[in-house]
Coordinates of C-alpha atoms in Angstrom, one line a residue:
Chain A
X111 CA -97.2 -108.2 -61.9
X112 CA -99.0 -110.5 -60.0
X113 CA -102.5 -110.3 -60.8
X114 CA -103.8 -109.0 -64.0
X115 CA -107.2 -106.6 -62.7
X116 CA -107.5 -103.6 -65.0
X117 CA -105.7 -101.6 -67.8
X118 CA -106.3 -98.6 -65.4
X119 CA -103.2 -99.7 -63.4
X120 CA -101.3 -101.2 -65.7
X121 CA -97.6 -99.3 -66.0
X122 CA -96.5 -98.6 -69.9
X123 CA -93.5 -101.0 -68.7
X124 CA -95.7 -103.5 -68.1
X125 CA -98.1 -103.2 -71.1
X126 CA -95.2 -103.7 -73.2
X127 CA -93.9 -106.2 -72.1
X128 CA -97.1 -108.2 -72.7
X129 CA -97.5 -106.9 -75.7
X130 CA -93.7 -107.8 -76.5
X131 CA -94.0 -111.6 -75.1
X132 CA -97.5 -111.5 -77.3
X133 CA -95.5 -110.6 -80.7
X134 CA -93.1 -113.8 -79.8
X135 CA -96.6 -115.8 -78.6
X136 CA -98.0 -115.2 -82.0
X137 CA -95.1 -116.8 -84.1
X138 CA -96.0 -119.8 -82.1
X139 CA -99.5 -119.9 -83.9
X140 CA -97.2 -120.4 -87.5
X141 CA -95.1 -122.9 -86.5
X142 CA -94.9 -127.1 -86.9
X143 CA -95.2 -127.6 -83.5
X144 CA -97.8 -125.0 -81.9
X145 CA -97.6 -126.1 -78.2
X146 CA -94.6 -124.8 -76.0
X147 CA -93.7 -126.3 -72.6
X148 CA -93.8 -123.5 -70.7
X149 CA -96.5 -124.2 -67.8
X150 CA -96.5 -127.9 -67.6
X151 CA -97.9 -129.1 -64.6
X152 CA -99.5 -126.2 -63.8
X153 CA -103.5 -125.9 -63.7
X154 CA -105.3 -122.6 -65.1
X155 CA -109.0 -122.7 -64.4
X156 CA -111.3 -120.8 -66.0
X157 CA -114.1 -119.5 -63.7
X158 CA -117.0 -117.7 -65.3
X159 CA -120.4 -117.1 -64.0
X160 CA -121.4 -115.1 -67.6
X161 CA -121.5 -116.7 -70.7
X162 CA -118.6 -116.3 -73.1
X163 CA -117.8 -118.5 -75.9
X164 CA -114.9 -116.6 -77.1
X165 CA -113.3 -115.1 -74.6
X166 CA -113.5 -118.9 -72.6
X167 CA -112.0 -120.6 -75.9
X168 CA -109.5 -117.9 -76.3
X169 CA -108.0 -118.6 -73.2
X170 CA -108.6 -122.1 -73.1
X171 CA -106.7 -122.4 -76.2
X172 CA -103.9 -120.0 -74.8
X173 CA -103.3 -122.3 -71.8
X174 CA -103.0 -125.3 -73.4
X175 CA -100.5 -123.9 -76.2
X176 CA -98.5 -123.2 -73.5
X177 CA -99.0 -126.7 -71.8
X178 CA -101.2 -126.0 -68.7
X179 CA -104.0 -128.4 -67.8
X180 CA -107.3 -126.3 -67.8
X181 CA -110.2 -126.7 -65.3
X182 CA -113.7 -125.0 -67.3
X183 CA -116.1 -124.1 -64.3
X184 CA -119.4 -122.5 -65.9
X185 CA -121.9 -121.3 -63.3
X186 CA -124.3 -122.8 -65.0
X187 CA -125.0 -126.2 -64.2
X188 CA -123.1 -126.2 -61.5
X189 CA -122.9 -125.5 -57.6
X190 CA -123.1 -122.0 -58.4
X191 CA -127.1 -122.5 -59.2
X192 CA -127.2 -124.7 -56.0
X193 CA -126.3 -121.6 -54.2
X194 CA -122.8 -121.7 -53.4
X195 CA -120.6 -118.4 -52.8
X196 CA -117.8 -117.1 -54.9
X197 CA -115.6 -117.8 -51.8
X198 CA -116.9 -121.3 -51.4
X199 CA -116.2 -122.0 -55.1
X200 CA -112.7 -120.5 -55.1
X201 CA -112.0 -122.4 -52.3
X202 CA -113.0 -125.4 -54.0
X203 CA -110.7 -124.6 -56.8
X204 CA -108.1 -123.4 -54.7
X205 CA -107.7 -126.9 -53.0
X206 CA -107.7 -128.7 -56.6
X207 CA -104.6 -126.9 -56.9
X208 CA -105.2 -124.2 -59.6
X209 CA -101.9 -121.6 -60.1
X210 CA -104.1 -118.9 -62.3
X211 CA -108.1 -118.1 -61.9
X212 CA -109.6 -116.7 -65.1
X213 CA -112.5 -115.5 -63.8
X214 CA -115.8 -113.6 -65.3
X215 CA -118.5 -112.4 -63.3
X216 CA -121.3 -109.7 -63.9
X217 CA -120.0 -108.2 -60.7
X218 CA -117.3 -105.2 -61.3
X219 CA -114.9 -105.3 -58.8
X220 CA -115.3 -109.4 -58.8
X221 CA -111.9 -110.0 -60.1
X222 CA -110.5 -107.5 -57.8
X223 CA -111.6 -108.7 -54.6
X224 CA -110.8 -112.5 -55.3
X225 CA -107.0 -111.2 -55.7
X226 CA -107.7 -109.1 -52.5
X227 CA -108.7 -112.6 -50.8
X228 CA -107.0 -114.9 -48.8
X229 CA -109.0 -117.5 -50.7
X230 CA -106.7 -118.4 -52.8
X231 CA -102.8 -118.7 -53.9
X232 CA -103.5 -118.2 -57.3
X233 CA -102.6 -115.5 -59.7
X234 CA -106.0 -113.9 -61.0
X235 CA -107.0 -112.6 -64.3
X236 CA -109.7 -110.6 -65.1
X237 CA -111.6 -111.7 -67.9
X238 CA -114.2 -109.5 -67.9
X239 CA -116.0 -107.9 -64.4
X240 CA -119.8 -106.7 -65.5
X241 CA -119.4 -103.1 -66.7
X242 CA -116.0 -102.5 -65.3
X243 CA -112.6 -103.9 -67.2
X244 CA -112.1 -106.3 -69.8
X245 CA -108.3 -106.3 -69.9
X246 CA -107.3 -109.0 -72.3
X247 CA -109.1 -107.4 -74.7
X248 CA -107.9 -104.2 -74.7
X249 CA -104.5 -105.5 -75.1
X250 CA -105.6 -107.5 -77.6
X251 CA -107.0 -104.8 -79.6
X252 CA -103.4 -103.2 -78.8
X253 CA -101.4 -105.6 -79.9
X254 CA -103.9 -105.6 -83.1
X255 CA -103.2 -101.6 -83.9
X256 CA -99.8 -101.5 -82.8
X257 CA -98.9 -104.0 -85.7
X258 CA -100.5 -101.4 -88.2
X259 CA -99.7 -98.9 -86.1
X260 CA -95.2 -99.8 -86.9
X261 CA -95.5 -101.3 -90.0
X262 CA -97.0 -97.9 -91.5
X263 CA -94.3 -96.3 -89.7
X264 CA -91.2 -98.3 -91.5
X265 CA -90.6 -99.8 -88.2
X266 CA -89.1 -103.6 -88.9
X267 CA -90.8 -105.1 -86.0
X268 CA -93.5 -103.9 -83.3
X269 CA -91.4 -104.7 -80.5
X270 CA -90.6 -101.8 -78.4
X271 CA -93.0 -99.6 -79.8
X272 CA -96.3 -97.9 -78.4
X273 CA -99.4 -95.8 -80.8
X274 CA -97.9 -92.6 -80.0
X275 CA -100.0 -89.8 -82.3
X276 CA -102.6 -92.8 -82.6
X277 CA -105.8 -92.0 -82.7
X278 CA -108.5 -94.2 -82.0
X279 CA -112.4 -94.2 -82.2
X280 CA -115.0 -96.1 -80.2
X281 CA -118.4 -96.2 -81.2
X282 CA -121.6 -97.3 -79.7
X283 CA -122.5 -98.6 -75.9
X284 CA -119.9 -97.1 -74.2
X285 CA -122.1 -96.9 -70.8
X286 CA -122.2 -100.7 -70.7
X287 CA -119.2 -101.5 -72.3
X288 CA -116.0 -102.6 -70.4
X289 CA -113.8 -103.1 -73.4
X290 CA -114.3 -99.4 -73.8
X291 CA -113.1 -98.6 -70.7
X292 CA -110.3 -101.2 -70.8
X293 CA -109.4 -100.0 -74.3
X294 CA -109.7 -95.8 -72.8
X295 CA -107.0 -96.6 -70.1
X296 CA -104.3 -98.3 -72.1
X297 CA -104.6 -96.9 -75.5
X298 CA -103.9 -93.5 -73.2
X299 CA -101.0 -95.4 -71.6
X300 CA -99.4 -96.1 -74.7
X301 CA -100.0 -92.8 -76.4
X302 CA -103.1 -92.9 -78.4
X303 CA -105.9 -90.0 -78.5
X304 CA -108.9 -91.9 -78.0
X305 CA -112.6 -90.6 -78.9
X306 CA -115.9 -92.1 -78.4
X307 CA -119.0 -91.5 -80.3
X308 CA -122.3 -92.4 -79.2
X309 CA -125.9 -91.7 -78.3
X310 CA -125.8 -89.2 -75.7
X311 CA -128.3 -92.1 -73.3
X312 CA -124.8 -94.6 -74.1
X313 CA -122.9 -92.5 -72.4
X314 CA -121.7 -92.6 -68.7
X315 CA -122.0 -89.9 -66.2
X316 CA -119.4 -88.1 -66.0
X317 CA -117.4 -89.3 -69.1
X318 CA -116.6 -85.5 -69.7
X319 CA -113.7 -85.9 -66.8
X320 CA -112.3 -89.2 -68.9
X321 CA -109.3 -88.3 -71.0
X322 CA -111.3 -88.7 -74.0
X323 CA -113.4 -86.2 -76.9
X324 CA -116.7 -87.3 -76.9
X325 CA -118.9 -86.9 -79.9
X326 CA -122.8 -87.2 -80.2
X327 CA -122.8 -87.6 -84.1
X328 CA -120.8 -90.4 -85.6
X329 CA -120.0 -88.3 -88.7
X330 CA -119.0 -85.5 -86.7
X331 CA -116.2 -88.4 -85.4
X332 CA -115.3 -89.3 -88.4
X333 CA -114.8 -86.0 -89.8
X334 CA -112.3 -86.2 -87.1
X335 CA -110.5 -88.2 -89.1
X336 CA -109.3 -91.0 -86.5
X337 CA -106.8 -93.6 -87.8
X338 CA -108.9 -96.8 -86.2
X339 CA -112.7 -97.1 -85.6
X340 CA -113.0 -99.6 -83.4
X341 CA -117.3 -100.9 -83.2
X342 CA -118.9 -102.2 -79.8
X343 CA -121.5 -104.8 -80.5
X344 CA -124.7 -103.8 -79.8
X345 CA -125.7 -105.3 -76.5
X346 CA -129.6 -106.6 -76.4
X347 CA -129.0 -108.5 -73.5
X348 CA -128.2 -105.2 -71.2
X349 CA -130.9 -103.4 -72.7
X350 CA -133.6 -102.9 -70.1
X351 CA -134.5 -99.1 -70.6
X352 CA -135.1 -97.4 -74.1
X353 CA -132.0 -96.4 -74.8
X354 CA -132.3 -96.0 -78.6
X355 CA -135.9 -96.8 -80.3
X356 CA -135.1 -99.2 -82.8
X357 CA -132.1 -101.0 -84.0
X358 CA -132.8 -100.0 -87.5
X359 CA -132.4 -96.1 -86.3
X360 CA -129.4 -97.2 -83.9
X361 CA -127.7 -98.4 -87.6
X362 CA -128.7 -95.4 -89.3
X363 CA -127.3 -93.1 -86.7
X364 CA -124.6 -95.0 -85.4
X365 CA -123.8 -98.1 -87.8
X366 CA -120.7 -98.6 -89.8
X367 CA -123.2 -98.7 -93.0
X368 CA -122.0 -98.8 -96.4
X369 CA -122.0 -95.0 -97.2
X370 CA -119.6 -94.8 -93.4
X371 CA -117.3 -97.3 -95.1
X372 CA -116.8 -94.8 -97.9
X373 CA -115.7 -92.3 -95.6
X374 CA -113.5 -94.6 -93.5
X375 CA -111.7 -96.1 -96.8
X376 CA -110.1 -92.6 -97.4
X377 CA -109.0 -92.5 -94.2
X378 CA -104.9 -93.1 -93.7
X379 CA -102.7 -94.1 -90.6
X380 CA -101.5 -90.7 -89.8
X381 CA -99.3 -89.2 -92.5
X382 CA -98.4 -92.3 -94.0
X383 CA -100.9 -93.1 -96.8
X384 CA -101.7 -96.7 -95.2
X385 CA -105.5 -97.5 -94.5
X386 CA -106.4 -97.0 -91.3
X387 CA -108.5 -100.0 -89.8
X388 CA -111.2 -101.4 -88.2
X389 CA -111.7 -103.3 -84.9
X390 CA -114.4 -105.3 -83.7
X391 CA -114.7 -107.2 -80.4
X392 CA -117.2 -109.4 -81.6
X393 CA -119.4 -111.8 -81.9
X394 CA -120.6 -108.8 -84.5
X395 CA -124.4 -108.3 -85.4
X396 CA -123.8 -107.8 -89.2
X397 CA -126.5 -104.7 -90.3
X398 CA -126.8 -103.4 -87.1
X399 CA -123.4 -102.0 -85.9
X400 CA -121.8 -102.6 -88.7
X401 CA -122.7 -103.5 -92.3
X402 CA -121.6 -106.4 -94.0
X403 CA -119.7 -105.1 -96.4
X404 CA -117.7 -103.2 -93.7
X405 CA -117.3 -106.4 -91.7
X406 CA -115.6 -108.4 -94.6
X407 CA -113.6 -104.6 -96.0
X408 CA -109.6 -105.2 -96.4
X409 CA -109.4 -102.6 -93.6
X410 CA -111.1 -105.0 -91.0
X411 CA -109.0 -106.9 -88.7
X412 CA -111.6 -108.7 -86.7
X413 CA -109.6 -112.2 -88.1
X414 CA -106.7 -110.6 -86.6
X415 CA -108.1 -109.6 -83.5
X416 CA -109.3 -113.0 -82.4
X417 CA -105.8 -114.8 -83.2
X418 CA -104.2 -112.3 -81.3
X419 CA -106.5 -112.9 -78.5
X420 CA -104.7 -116.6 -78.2
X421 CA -101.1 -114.8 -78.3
X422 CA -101.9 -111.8 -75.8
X423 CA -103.5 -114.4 -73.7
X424 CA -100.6 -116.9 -73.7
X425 CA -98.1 -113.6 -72.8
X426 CA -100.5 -113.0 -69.9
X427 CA -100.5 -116.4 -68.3
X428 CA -96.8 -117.0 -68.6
X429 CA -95.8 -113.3 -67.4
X430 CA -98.2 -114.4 -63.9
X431 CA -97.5 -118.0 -63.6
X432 CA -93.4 -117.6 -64.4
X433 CA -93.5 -114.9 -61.4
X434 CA -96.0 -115.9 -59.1
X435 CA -93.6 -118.5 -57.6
X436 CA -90.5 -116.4 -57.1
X437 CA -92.8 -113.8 -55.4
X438 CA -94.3 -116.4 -53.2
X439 CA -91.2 -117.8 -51.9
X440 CA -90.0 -113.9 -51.2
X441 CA -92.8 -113.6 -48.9
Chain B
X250 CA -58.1 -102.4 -70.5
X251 CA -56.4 -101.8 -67.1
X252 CA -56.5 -105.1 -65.0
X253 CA -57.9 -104.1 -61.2
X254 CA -58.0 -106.7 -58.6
X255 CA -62.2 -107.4 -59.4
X256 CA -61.9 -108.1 -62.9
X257 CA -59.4 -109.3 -65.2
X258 CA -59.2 -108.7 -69.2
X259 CA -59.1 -112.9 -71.1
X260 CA -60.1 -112.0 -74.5
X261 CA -59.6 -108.8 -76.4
X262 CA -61.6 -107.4 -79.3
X263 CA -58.7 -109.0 -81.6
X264 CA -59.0 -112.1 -79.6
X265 CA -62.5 -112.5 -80.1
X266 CA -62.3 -112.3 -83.5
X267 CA -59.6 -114.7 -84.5
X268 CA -62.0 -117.2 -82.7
X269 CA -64.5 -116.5 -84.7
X270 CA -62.7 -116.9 -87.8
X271 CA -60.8 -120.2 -86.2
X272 CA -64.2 -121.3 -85.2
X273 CA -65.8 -121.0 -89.1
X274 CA -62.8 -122.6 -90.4
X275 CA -63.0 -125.8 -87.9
X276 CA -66.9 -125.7 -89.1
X277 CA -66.6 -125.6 -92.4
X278 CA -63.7 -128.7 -91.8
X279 CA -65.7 -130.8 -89.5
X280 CA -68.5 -130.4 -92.2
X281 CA -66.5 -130.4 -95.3
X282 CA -68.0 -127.6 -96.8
X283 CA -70.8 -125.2 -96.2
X284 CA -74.1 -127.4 -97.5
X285 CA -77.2 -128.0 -95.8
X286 CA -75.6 -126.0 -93.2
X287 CA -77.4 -123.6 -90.8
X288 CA -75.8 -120.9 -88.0
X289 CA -78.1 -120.3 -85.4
X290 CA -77.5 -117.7 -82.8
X291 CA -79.0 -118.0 -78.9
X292 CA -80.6 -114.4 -77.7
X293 CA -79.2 -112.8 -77.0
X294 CA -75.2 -112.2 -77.5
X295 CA -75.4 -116.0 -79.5
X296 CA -77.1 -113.6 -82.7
X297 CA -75.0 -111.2 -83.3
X298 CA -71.7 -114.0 -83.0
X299 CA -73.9 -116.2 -84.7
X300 CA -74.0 -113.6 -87.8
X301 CA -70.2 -112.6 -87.8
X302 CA -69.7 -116.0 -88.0
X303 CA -71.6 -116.2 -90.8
X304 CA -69.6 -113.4 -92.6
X305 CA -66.7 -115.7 -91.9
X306 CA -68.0 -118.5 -93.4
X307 CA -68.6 -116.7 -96.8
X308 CA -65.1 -115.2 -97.0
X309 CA -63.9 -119.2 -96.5
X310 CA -67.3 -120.5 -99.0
X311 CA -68.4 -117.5 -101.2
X312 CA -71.3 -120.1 -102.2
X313 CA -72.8 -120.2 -98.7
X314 CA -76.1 -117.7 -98.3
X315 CA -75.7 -116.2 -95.0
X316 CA -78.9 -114.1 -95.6
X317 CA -80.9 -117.8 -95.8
X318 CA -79.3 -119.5 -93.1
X319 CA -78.1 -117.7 -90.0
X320 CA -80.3 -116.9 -88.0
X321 CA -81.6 -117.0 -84.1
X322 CA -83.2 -119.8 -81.9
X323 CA -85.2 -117.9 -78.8
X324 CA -85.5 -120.4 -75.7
X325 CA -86.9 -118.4 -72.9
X326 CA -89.8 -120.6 -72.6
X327 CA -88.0 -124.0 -72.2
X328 CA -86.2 -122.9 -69.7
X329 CA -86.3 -124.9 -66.4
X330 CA -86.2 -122.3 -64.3
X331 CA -89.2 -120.2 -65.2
X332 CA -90.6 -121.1 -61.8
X333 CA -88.1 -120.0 -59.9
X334 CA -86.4 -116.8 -62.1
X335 CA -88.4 -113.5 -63.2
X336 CA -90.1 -113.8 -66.6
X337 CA -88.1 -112.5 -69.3
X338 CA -89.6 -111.4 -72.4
X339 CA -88.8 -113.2 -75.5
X340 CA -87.0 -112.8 -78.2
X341 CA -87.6 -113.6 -81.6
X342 CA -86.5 -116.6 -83.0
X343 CA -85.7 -116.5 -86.6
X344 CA -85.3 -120.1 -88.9
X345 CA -84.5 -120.2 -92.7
X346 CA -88.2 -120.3 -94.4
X347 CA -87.2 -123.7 -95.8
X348 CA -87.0 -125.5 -91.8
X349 CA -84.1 -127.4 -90.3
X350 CA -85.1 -130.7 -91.3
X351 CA -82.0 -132.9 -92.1
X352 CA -79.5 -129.9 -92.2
X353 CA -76.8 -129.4 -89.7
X354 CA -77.8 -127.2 -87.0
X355 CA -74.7 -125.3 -85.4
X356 CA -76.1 -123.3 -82.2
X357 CA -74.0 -120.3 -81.0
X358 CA -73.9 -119.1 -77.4
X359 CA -71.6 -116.6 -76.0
X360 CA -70.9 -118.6 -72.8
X361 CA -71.0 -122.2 -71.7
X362 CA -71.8 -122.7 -68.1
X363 CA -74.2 -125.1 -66.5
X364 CA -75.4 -126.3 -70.0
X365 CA -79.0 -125.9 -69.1
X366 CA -79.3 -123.3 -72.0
X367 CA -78.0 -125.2 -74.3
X368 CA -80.8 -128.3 -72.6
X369 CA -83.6 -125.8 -73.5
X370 CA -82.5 -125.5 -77.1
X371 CA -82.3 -128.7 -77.9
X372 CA -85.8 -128.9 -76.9
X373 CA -86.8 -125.8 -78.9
X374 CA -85.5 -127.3 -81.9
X375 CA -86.9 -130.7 -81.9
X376 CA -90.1 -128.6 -81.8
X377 CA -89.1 -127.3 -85.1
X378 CA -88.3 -129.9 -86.8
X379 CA -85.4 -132.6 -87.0
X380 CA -81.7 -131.6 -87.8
X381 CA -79.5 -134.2 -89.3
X382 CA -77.1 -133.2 -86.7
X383 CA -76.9 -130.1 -84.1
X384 CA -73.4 -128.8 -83.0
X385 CA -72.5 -126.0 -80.4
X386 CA -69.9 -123.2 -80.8
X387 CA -69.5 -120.6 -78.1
X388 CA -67.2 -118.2 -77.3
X389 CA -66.0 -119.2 -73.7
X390 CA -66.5 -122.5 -72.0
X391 CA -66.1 -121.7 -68.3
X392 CA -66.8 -125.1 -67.0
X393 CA -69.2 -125.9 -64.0
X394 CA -71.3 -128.4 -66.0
X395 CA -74.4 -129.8 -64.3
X396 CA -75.6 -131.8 -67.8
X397 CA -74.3 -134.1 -69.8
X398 CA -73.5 -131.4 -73.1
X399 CA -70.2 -130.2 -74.4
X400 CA -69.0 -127.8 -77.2
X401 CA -67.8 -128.7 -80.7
X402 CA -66.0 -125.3 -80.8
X403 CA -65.0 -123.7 -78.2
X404 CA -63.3 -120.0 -78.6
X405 CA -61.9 -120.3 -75.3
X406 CA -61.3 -122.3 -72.0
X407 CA -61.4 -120.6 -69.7
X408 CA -61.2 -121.8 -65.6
X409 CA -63.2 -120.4 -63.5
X410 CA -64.5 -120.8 -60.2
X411 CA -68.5 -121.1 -59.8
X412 CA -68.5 -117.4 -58.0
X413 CA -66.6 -115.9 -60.7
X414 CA -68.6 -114.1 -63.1
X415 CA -67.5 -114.1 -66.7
X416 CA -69.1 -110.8 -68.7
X417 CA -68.8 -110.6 -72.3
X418 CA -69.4 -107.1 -74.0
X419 CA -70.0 -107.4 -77.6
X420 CA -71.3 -104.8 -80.2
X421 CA -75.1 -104.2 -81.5
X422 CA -76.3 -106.2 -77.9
X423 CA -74.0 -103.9 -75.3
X424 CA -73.3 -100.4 -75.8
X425 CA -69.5 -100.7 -76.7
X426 CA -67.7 -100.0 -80.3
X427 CA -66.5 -103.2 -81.9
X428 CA -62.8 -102.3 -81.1
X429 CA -63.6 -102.5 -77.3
X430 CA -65.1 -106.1 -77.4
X431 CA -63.7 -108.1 -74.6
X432 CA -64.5 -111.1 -72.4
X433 CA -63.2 -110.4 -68.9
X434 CA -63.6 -112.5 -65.9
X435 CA -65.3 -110.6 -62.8
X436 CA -64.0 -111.6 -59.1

């Protein structure tokens, strides 16, 4: 692994052993000492031309648990609104010496084509690439469900395991949403049955050829009975066109409302008795997607989800910055 | 084990295990007893030594609580050679709930070489907290030091040159039965 792109080519070998390395990232988090020395000396920069409080922080925070220095370059504010090119930028960065280029851009295919570039040494991370792949996320939502997903099962430890008979519900934008499709291709790498359920105008063309059940009523999908329901936030910002009339029908229709949390609280992990849960990529927009009483439910694991963020993204950095050396002086 | 000219047999299943229980009785010697002492194994054939070694020590001190304090001490990220050798994944490091602070710390590794493993732990530790004292026991000391680190107990000596390799099979990390444990030096 050199880059980290997409979930969509990511090997079950691989995703395991992030997920793996995550699981011993995480025990960091609880310890006396939460800083390891792992990348000292090297630089991680974090390059993103969307805004992203959470997603910045989370791996901000990862890189310095693990010792890096960290560069923050936001476009705004910066030569990016003077007119300078992605190339031009990464250049710049390149000859500051950075080893790993988080990188967000409204662009899909952004991420991709910096790794493709001769613009720079370093090992690239997608974190986030407009409607395409959000990867840290879905493995973050992994390593999430995978804990529920053993400990239901007896197992003693995640490690090793996948969510094989998992399966796992999306609801809302799916069109827009890149955590959907990061989530769709390595939930199926590791096992899980994955559904979505949304309005039929959130829906992409062609999702009828994606290895997933689609449903056009979210108590049809819940009927279903699927052990996770994971929410997509609502996203105003990418609404241009009249998708759904008004956010107050968009709840009624597709909101995780109090009466849904009734259904979803009798809902098990499989066969073994165990609640199933509730995922969130957040920031959440409490009565709209998801009510409040459902946000703060002993089922939720949106807590979980964003400490797990840190530990998945710490596995990520040292799996490409402890390799990206050796592979450079093979070449 | 039939010797062939590549590899040659230096500690047998029977072997290893009257080092083992030599090794618990020189610890519980050195240390006069078995308080405010903790076993901790390095991933990965340093755990499952570091737990039979445990056993030992309660059939020499039925009073010491092998369940509270053996356990494992994971270093893969302090090693110095993550630049240069593929990532590994980690293993996990388990520590008695009540920390190392103050107790004696006795690290198990199945092999002492260079000593940079045994470098790396030391650093893993301090992030933990601060022993009163940190010993090492391993199961073979081959030699070929490049740091300034020796072992308290040492199973055996072995001489070897640097392009020998020394391979150690042991039961619940290597897929042999506990009667075919062996050390055997590879030419």
């Amino acid at each position: 692994m050199r880059h980290l792109l997409s979930t969509a080519e990511l090997a079950y070998d691989d995703a395991l052993r992030i997920l793996d390395t995550a699981e011993e990232m995480a025990a960091v988090t609880s310890r006396e000492v939460k800083k390891l020395p792992t990348l000292r000396g090297r630089t991680v920069v974090n390059l993103f031309y969307e805004d992203s409080t959470r997603t910045r922080v989370s791996f901000e925070a990862a890189a310095k648990r693990l010792s890096a220095d960290v560069v923050n370059f936001s476009a705004k504010g910066s030569s990016v609104s003077k007119g300078e090119s992605l190339k031009d930028t990464v250049q710049t960065l390149d000859a500051m010496g950075a080893d790993a280029i988080v990188i967000r851009h409204s662009a899909a295919g952004s991420a991709a084509q910096l790794a493709a570039s001769d613009w720079s040494e370093a090992a690239v991370v997608n974190a986030g690439d407009g409607t395409h792949e959000h990867p840290t996320q879905a493995l973050l939502d992994a390593l999430t469900l995978r804990r529920d997903w053993a400990a239901a099962h007896g197992q003693d430890s995640p490690r090793g395991t996948d969510l094989a008979g998992m399966k796992v519900l999306i609801v809302g934008d799916i069109l827009h949403s890149r955590v959907a499709r990061s989530n769709l291709w390595l939930l199926r790498t590791l096992g899980a049955e994955v559904h979505f359920a949304a309005p039929a105008t959130l829906l992409p063309q062609g999702v009828e050829q994606w290895p997933a059940t689609g449903h056009y009523s979210l108590d049809d999908a819940l009927a279903a009975a699927p052990d996770a329901v994971m929410l997509l936030r609502v996203q105003a910002e990418r609404m241009g066109g009249a998708f759904f009339p008004t956010a107050a029908e968009y709840t009624r229709r597709w909101g995780l409302t109090d009466e849904r949390l009734s259904v979803v609280e009798k809902l098990t992990l499989g066969e073994t008795g165990k609640p199933a849960v509730i995922l969130h990529p957040g920031p959440m927009n409490r009565g709209v997607e998801i009510s409040a009483a459902a946000a703060d439910s002993p089922q939720t694991r949106i807590t979980e989800q964003v400490a797990n963020g840190v530990a998945v993204r710490m596995a990520v950095l040292h799996l490409l910055l402890s390799q990206s050396h050796q592979e450079e002086s093979h070449s | 084990m039939v010797d062939t000219p590549e590899t040659s047999q230096v500690m047998s299943a029977a072997d290893i295990d009257r080092a083992l229980t030599r090794i618990a009785h020189e610890i519980v010697e050195s240390q006069r007893g078995t308080t405010g002492l903790i076993i901790l194994g390095i991933p990965r054939r340093g755990v499952p030594l570091a737990k039979r070694l445990g056993e030992k020590l309660i059939s020499i001190d039925p009073g010491f609580d092998a369940a509270a304090h053996v356990g494992a001490l994971d270093i893969t990220m302090y090693r110095d050679d993550l630049r240069t050798a593929a990532a590994r994944t980690p293993e996990p490091t388990q520590l008695p709930s009540a920390g190392i602070d103050g107790a004696t710390v006795v690290l198990v590794d199945d092999v002492l070489f260079s000593g940079r493993t045994i470098r790396a732990a030391l650093d893993a530790l301090s992030d933990y907290g601060r022993p009163q004292a940190v010993r090492l026991a391993v199961l073979v000391d081959r030699g070929h030091r490049e740091l300034p680190i020796r072992a308290d107990h040492v199973g055996k000596n072995i001489p070897t040159s640097r392009s020998e390799r020394v391979s150690v099979k042991i039961s619940g990390i290597d897929e042999v039965p506990a009667a075919e444990e062996t050390v055997v030096i590879i030419r």
